[in-house]
PDB file of C-alpha atoms in Angstrom:
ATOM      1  CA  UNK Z   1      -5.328  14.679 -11.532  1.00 66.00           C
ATOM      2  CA  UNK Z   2      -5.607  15.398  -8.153  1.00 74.00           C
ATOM      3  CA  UNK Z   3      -3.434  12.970  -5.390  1.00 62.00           C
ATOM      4  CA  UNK Z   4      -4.201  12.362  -1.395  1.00 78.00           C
ATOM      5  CA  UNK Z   5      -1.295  11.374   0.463  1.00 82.00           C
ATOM      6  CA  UNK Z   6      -3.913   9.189   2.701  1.00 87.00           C
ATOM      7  CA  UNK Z   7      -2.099   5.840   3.297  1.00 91.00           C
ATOM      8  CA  UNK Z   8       1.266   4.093   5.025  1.00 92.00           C
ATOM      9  CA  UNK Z   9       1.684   0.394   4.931  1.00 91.00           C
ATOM     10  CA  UNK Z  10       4.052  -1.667   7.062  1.00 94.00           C
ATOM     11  CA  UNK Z  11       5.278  -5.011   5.631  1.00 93.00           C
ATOM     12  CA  UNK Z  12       6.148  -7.480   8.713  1.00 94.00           C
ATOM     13  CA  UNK Z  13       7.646 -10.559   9.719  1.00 93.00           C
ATOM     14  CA  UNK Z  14       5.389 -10.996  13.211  1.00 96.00           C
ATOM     15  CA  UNK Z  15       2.098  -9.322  12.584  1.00 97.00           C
ATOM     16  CA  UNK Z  16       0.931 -10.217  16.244  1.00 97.00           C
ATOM     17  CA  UNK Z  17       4.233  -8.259  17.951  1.00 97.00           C
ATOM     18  CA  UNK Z  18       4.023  -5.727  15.259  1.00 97.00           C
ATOM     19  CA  UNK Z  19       0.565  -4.593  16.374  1.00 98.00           C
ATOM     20  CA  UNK Z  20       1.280  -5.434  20.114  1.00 97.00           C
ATOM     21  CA  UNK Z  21       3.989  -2.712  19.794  1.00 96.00           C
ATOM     22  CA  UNK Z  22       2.028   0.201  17.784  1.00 96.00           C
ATOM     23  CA  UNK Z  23      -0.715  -0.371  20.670  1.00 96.00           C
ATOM     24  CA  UNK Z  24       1.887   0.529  23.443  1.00 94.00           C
ATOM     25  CA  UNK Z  25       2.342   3.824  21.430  1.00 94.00           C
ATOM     26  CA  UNK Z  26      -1.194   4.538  21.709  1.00 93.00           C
ATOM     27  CA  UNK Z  27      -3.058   3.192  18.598  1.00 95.00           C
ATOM     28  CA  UNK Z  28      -6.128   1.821  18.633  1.00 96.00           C
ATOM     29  CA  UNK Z  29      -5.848  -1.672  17.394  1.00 97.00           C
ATOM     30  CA  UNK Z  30      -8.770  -3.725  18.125  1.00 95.00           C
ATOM     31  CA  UNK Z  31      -7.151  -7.417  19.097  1.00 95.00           C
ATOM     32  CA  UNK Z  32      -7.960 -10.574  17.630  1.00 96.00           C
ATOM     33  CA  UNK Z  33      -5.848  -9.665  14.493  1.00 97.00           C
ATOM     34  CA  UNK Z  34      -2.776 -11.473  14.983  1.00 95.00           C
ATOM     35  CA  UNK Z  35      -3.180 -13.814  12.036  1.00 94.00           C
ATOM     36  CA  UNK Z  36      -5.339 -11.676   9.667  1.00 96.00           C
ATOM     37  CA  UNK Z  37      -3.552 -11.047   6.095  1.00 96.00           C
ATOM     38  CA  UNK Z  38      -4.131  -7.258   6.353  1.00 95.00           C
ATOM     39  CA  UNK Z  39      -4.830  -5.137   9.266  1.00 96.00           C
ATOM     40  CA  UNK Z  40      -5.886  -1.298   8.925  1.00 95.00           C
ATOM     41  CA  UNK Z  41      -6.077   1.745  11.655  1.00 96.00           C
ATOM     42  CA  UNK Z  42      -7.449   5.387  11.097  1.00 94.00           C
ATOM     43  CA  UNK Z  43      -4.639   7.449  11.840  1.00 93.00           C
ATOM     44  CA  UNK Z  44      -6.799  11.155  11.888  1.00 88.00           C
ATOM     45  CA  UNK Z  45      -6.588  13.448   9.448  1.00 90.00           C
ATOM     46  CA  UNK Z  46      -7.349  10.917   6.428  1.00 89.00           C
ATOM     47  CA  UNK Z  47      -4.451   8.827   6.934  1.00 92.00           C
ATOM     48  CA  UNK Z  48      -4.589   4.684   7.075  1.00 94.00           C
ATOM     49  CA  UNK Z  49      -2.341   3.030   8.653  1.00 95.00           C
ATOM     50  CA  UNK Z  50      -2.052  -0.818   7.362  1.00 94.00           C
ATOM     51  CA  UNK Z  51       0.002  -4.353   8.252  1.00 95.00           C
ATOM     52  CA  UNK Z  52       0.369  -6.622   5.337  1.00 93.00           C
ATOM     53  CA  UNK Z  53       2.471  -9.982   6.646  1.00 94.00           C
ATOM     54  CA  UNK Z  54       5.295 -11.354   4.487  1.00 94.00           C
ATOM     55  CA  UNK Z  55       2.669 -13.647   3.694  1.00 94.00           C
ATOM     56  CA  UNK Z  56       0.164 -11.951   2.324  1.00 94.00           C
ATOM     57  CA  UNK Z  57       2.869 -10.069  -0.137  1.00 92.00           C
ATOM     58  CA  UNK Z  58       4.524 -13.249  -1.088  1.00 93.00           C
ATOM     59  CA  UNK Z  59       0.616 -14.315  -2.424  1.00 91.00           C
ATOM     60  CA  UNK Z  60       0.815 -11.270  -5.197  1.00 88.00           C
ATOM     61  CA  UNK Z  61       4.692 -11.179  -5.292  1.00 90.00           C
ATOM     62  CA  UNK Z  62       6.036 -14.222  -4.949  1.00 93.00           C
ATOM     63  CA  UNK Z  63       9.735 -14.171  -3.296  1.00 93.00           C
ATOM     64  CA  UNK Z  64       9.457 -11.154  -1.588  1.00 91.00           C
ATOM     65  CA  UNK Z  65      11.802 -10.779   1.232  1.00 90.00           C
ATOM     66  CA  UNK Z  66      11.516  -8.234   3.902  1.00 88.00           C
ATOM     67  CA  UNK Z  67      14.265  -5.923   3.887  1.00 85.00           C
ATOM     68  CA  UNK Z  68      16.742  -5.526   6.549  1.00 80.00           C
ATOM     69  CA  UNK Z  69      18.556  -2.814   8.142  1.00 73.00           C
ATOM     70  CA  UNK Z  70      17.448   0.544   9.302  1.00 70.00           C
ATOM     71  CA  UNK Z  71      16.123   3.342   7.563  1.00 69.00           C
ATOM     72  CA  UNK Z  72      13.606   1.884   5.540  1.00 79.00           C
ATOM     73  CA  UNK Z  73      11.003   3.578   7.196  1.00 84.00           C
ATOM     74  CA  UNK Z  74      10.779   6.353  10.317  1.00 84.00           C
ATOM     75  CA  UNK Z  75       7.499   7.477  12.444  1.00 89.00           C
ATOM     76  CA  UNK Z  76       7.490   9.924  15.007  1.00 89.00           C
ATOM     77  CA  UNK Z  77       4.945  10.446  17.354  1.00 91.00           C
ATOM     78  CA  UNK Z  78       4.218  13.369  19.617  1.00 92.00           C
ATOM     79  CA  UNK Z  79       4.612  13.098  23.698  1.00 93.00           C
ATOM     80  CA  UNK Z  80       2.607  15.740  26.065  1.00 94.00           C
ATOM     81  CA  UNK Z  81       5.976  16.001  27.625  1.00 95.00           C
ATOM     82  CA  UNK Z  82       9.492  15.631  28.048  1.00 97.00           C
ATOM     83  CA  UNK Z  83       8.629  13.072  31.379  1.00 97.00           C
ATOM     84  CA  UNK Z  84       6.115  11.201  28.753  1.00 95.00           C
ATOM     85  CA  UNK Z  85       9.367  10.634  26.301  1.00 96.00           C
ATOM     86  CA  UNK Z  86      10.944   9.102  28.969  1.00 97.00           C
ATOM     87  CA  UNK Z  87       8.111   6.730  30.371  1.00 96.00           C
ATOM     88  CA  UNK Z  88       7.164   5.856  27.040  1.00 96.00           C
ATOM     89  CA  UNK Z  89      10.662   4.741  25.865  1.00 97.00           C
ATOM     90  CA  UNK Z  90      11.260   2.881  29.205  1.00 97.00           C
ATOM     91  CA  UNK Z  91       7.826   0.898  29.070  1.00 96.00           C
ATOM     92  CA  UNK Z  92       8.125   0.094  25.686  1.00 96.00           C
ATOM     93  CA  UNK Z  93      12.014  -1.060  26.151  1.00 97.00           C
ATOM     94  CA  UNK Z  94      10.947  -3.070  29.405  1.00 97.00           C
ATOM     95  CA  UNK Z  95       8.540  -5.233  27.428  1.00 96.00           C
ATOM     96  CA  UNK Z  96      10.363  -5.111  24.353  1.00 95.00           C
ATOM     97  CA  UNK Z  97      14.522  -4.723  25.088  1.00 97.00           C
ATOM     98  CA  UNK Z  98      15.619  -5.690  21.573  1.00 96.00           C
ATOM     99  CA  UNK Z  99      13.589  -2.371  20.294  1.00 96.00           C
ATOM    100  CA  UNK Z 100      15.992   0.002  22.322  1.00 96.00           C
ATOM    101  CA  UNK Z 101      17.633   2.510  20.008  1.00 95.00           C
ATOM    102  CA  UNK Z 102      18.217   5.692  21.114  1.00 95.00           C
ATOM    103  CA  UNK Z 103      17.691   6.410  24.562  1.00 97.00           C
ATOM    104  CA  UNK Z 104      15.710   9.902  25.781  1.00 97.00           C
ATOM    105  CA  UNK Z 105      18.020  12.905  25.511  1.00 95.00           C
ATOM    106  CA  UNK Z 106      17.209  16.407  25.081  1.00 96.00           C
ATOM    107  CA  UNK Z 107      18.201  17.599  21.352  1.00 94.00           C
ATOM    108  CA  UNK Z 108      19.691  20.809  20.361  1.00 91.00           C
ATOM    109  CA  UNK Z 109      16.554  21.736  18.491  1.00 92.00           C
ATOM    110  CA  UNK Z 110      14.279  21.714  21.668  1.00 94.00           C
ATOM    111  CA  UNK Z 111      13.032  18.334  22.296  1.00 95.00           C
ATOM    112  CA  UNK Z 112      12.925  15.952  24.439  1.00 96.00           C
ATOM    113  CA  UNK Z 113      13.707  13.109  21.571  1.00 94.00           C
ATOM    114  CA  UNK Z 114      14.177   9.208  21.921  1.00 95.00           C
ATOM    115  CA  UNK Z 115      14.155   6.544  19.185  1.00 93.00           C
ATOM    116  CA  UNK Z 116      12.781   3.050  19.595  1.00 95.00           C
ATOM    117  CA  UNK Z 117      12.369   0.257  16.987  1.00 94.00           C
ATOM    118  CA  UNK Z 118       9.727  -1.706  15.558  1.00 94.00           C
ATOM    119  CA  UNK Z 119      10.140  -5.552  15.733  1.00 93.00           C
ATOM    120  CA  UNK Z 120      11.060  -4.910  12.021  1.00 91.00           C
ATOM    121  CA  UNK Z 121      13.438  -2.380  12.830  1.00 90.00           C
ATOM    122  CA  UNK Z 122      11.345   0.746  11.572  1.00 91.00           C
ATOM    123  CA  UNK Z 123      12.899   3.481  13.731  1.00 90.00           C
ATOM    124  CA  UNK Z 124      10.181   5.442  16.171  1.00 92.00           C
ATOM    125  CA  UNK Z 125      11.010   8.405  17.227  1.00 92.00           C
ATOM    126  CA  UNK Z 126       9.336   9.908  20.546  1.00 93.00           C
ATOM    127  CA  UNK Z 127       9.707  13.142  21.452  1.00 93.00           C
ATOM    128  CA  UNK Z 128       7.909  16.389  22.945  1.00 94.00           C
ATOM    129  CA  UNK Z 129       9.390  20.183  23.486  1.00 95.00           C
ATOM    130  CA  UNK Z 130      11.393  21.041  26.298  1.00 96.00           C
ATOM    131  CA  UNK Z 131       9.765  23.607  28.524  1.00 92.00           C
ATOM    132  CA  UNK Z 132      11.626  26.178  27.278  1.00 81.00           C
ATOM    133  CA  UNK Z 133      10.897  25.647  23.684  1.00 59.00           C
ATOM    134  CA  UNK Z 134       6.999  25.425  24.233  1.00 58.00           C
ATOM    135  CA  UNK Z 135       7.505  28.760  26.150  1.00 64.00           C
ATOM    136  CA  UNK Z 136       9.142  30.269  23.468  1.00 63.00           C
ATOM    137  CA  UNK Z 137       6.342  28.563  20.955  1.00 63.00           C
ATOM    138  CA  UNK Z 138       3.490  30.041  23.028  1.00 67.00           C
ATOM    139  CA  UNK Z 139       5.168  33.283  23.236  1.00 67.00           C
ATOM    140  CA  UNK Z 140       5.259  34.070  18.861  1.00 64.00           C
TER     141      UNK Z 140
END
C-alpha cells in the first residue's frame, strides 16, 4: 500500500473569519463561501487545504465540540523577507487584534519569525531568513 500525505483539514467555529484570515496570508479563496459546509484550496504540490464548520462535523458526529487551547494545530508560511514578517504580522493584527501571538523577532536559528493565530487559535507562524542566513544559504 502506497500513502500520499495530500490533505489538511481545519475544523472551525466562524467559517466566514476563518477564510477571511487564510486570504490575508495569501491564499486563494474564491468568496462567496462563508456559509458553505466544506470549503477546499489547492495548496501546490498535491496538498488540499479544507474548512469543515462545527456544523457540518456535528451532521456525521454528533456532539462534537471544537477543541480549545493552543497547539492543536501549527502552519508556517514563508515571507520574501524579514520586512514582509513584519508587515504581514502588523496587517493581519490591525484587522484582527485578538490573533496577536508572538510578535516579529529575529530567532537564533536565522529568521525573521512571528506567530499569529487563527480565529480558532491554530498558531501561524511567519517567518523568512535574515540576510545573513540567506547569504550563508546561497554561499553552500
Amino acid at each position: 500500500m502506497t500513502l500520499a500525505f495530500n490533505f489538511i483539514g481545519i475544523a472551525t467555529n466562524d467559517l466566514g473569519a476563518s477564510l477571511s484570515f487564510y486570504r490575508q496570508l495569501g491564499l486563494d479563496i474564491p468568496t462567496g463561501l462563508d456559509d458553505a459546509p466544506h470549503v477546499e484550496v489547492a495548496l501546490g504540490g498535491g496538498v488540499t487545504l479544507a474548512w469543515d464548520p462545527v456544523s457540518t462535523i456535528q451532521g456525521f458526529k454528533p456532539g462534537f465540540e471544537l477543541p480549545r487551547g493552543e497547539g492543536r494545530i501549527g502552519f508556517a508560511v514563508e515571507a520574501e523577507s524579514p520586512a514582509e514578517v513584519d508587515r504581514t504580522y502588523a496587517a493581519i493584527v490591525a484587522k484582527n487584534p485578538q490573533a496577536a501571538h508572538t510578535a516579529p523577532w529575529d530567532a537564533p536559528w536565522g529568521q525573521r519569525y512571528s506567530t499569529v493565530l487563527d480565529p480558532d487559535g491554530n498558531s501561524i507562524d511567519v517567518y523568512a531568513a535574515l540576510p545573513a542566513a540567506a547569504e550563508a544559504a546561497a554561499a553552500n
